[in-house]
Amino acid sequence: MSRLAALLALTVLTHGTLSAVSAQAAPPPSQLQPGGSWEEIAYDILGERTPQDGAGVIEMTAPYRANDAATVPIRLHRGGGDRRIVSASVVIDENPAPLAAQFEFGAAMAPLDLELRVRVDQYSNVRVIARTEGGEDFMTGRFVKASGGCSAPASRDPGTALAGLGLMKLRQFMPDGAAGEPRAAGRRAEAQIMLRHPNYSGLQRDQITQLFIPAHFIDRIEVRQGDDLLFSMTGGISISENPVFRFGYTDNGAPNFHVTAHDTEGNLFEHSFVVEAGS
């Protein structure tokens, strides 16, 4: 190989390596697709606000093609930097009720890491609009291929579903590398709240009578660590049956979690969970 050819090869190799490093270091771009209903609903969601590109501030992960349109998992997490996210709205553009949920986050939720499950009624952009402590709005999301999630039959018949209405369960997870260690205030931890509720959307049919089941869903939930707010959610028909929320938080040493939920029939559900000493 001539010296010129060798230099050209080295230049290409170096450029390729630097490009790869830059690509790895750069925050992932939004995977939203243009078009759809967003322009028609944006004002109802945002008002006069114009969100910035969320790359590097907020990330949302979701499957490109969902296995089950009625339980599509999405994860919201801080993309980097030191901006604290104090609230977030989840929007599913093509759903009958596009605003799926609005969250408020306490200080212990930073850096944000929250998972939930939603219904997707047809191929749609699923987006999150996050507000930082400084009052700035950032948006990101992705296109999800799923259909029929809002009208999919419930997993249980109405009698069985309503019999366990409001039952709650807490799961706690040990932080990486902390197995066997005593609980410590100030340490990051992870928990999962599960709530039994059919979250009827009003678009599902009773499989026996074929009549529509009236909408009946959780519209508010609040999770506290002792007296301190972890998060609250105002939700609609796009939250999946039997809502599940998995989240990271900073342990404040409080002896319990307190969960309060309210549904559209006026039912109030409350439960206090003892925090395990080894969590």
XYZ file of C-alpha atoms in Angstrom:
279
model
C 0.000 0.000 0.000
C 1.315 3.453 -0.924
C 1.849 6.094 1.743
C -1.062 8.159 0.324
C -3.405 5.178 0.404
C -2.353 4.407 3.964
C -3.041 8.005 5.036
C -6.467 7.927 3.380
C -7.299 4.653 5.098
C -6.190 6.064 8.466
C -8.293 9.196 7.903
C -11.397 7.146 7.103
C -10.803 4.860 10.091
C -10.222 7.783 12.459
C -13.270 9.656 11.171
C -15.403 6.535 11.532
C -14.181 5.946 15.079
C -14.809 9.553 16.117
C -18.250 9.462 14.517
C -19.092 6.292 16.424
C -17.931 7.826 19.697
C -19.935 10.984 19.003
C -23.011 8.917 18.199
C -22.663 7.012 21.458
C -22.186 10.201 23.462
C -25.077 12.108 21.881
C -28.528 11.778 23.469
C -30.974 9.638 21.479
C -33.177 11.674 19.132
C -36.946 11.781 19.406
C -38.612 8.953 17.471
C -41.871 10.789 16.874
C -43.252 10.728 13.345
C -44.662 13.813 11.598
C -48.341 14.145 10.845
C -51.252 12.590 12.676
C -53.506 14.427 15.098
C -50.884 16.343 17.063
C -51.471 19.699 15.376
C -55.182 19.443 16.181
C -54.720 18.591 19.860
C -51.478 20.420 20.712
C -53.175 23.611 21.893
C -55.508 21.677 24.195
C -52.468 20.009 25.775
C -49.965 22.871 25.797
C -51.897 26.099 25.478
C -49.446 28.821 24.427
C -46.381 26.867 25.566
C -43.855 25.615 23.019
C -41.773 22.702 24.319
C -38.111 22.322 23.456
C -36.559 19.142 22.084
C -36.286 16.777 25.027
C -33.049 15.098 23.906
C -30.660 14.997 26.838
C -33.334 16.067 29.342
C -36.146 13.502 29.210
C -36.262 10.107 27.517
C -39.191 7.810 26.882
C -38.828 4.169 25.934
C -41.658 2.085 24.493
C -41.900 -0.828 22.062
C -42.087 0.075 18.387
C -44.577 -2.778 17.903
C -46.550 -3.656 21.025
C -47.325 -7.257 21.952
C -50.587 -6.205 23.627
C -52.212 -2.892 22.713
C -54.075 -2.843 26.041
C -50.887 -3.006 28.137
C -48.124 -1.112 26.356
C -45.180 -0.522 28.721
C -43.576 2.906 28.688
C -40.710 4.227 30.767
C -39.983 7.885 31.519
C -36.503 8.718 32.703
C -34.217 11.695 32.917
C -31.934 11.905 29.927
C -28.937 13.405 31.705
C -27.798 16.718 33.109
C -28.991 18.113 36.408
C -32.442 19.483 35.529
C -35.043 18.127 37.959
C -38.303 17.123 36.302
C -41.235 18.257 38.432
C -44.147 17.229 36.197
C -44.886 15.309 33.018
C -47.817 14.692 30.688
C -48.163 11.483 28.673
C -50.030 11.966 25.396
C -51.174 9.278 22.950
C -52.078 11.329 19.899
C -54.592 8.995 18.230
C -56.410 7.734 21.323
C -60.044 8.789 21.914
C -58.789 10.689 24.986
C -55.217 11.645 24.005
C -54.085 12.977 27.392
C -53.329 9.692 29.126
C -51.875 10.994 32.384
C -50.456 14.032 34.134
C -47.838 13.466 36.827
C -46.441 15.664 39.584
C -43.151 14.544 41.148
C -41.700 15.156 44.583
C -38.001 15.853 45.112
C -37.259 12.222 46.064
C -38.178 11.066 42.541
C -35.143 12.829 41.053
C -33.531 11.657 38.874
C -36.802 10.544 37.322
C -37.302 6.869 36.462
C -40.936 5.771 36.172
C -42.634 2.921 34.318
C -46.339 2.470 33.610
C -48.641 0.679 31.167
C -51.028 2.361 28.747
C -53.628 1.518 26.117
C -52.944 2.441 22.496
C -56.026 2.442 20.267
C -54.360 2.781 16.856
C -50.912 3.401 15.399
C -49.855 6.567 17.172
C -47.136 8.830 18.429
C -46.773 8.426 22.188
C -45.118 11.482 23.668
C -44.100 12.878 27.026
C -43.966 16.596 27.795
C -41.848 17.228 30.878
C -41.505 20.426 32.890
C -38.324 21.152 34.807
C -37.907 22.937 38.124
C -36.930 26.037 36.138
C -40.295 26.073 34.329
C -38.990 24.891 30.936
C -40.943 22.341 28.879
C -39.290 19.523 26.932
C -40.892 16.942 24.650
C -39.865 13.569 23.292
C -41.530 10.274 22.383
C -41.813 7.561 19.795
C -44.201 6.061 17.274
C -45.902 2.880 18.515
C -47.620 0.307 16.330
C -50.613 -1.007 18.268
C -54.367 -0.987 17.764
C -57.547 -1.775 19.647
C -56.173 -1.153 23.127
C -59.038 1.035 24.353
C -61.755 -1.406 23.279
C -59.948 -4.676 24.074
C -62.008 -6.920 26.388
C -61.140 -6.804 30.069
C -59.221 -9.777 31.432
C -61.984 -10.533 33.973
C -65.767 -10.459 33.858
C -67.303 -7.408 35.580
C -68.387 -9.341 38.665
C -64.914 -10.710 39.324
C -63.208 -7.411 38.492
C -65.369 -5.396 40.870
C -65.035 -7.950 43.685
C -61.369 -7.054 44.147
C -61.767 -3.346 43.434
C -59.090 -1.192 45.043
C -56.837 -3.955 46.355
C -53.205 -2.812 46.381
C -49.814 -4.464 46.517
C -46.318 -3.077 47.019
C -43.113 -4.671 45.790
C -39.719 -3.370 46.845
C -36.439 -4.000 45.066
C -32.919 -3.993 46.420
C -30.572 -1.484 44.769
C -27.757 -2.966 42.705
C -24.950 -4.166 44.946
C -26.951 -3.612 48.147
C -28.192 -7.165 48.761
C -28.025 -7.982 52.449
C -27.252 -4.417 53.498
C -29.484 -2.598 55.994
C -31.802 0.114 54.752
C -30.172 3.559 54.606
C -31.809 6.976 54.271
C -30.481 8.879 51.281
C -29.917 5.756 49.204
C -31.668 5.218 45.886
C -34.269 2.471 45.946
C -36.970 1.085 43.689
C -40.588 0.095 44.293
C -43.675 -1.002 42.405
C -47.277 -0.147 43.260
C -50.029 -2.376 41.848
C -53.719 -1.472 42.074
C -56.636 -3.768 41.252
C -59.122 -1.866 39.089
C -60.701 -2.684 35.685
C -60.215 0.896 34.452
C -63.110 0.509 32.051
C -62.719 2.866 29.113
C -66.380 3.006 28.061
C -65.431 1.410 24.733
C -65.364 -2.215 25.904
C -68.283 -4.615 25.573
C -69.579 -7.087 28.104
C -68.656 -10.426 26.538
C -72.020 -11.942 27.572
C -74.533 -9.173 26.825
C -72.446 -7.367 24.172
C -73.535 -4.073 25.737
C -70.942 -1.361 26.323
C -69.550 -1.298 29.848
C -69.773 2.260 31.251
C -66.486 4.075 31.781
C -65.149 3.533 35.307
C -61.488 4.247 35.922
C -58.904 5.573 38.347
C -58.722 9.337 37.871
C -56.329 10.237 40.710
C -53.581 8.482 42.604
C -51.053 9.783 45.115
C -48.037 7.968 46.547
C -46.223 9.289 49.609
C -43.139 8.206 51.503
C -44.118 9.136 55.041
C -45.414 12.707 54.656
C -43.342 13.445 51.540
C -44.904 13.246 48.090
C -43.297 10.809 45.678
C -45.739 11.308 42.822
C -49.356 12.012 42.026
C -51.194 11.190 38.812
C -54.353 12.463 37.198
C -55.367 9.816 34.673
C -57.955 8.843 32.094
C -59.113 5.868 30.043
C -55.687 5.307 28.475
C -54.186 3.873 31.680
C -54.277 0.078 31.486
C -56.448 -2.241 33.529
C -54.981 -2.962 36.980
C -52.556 0.000 36.946
C -48.911 -0.682 37.782
C -46.265 1.955 38.525
C -42.613 1.072 39.024
C -40.316 3.892 40.087
C -36.971 4.863 41.525
C -36.795 7.146 44.554
C -34.471 8.395 47.270
C -35.208 6.752 50.610
C -36.017 9.319 53.311
C -36.113 6.763 56.122
C -39.899 6.954 56.628
C -41.452 3.729 57.965
C -44.217 3.498 55.373
C -45.604 4.242 51.946
C -49.114 5.664 51.827
C -51.137 5.248 48.632
C -54.438 7.012 47.964
C -56.491 6.394 44.820
C -59.837 7.752 43.635
C -62.024 6.597 40.756
C -64.765 8.123 38.617
C -67.509 6.433 40.664
C -66.358 8.329 43.748
C -64.648 5.361 45.392
C -61.639 6.182 47.576
C -58.955 3.566 48.199
C -56.183 3.979 50.761
C -53.436 1.717 52.003
C -50.266 2.098 54.058
C -47.376 -0.279 53.437
C -44.550 -0.878 55.889
C -41.187 -0.282 54.225
C -38.990 -3.337 54.626
C -35.854 -2.821 56.700
C -33.672 -4.333 54.002
C -35.103 -2.345 51.095
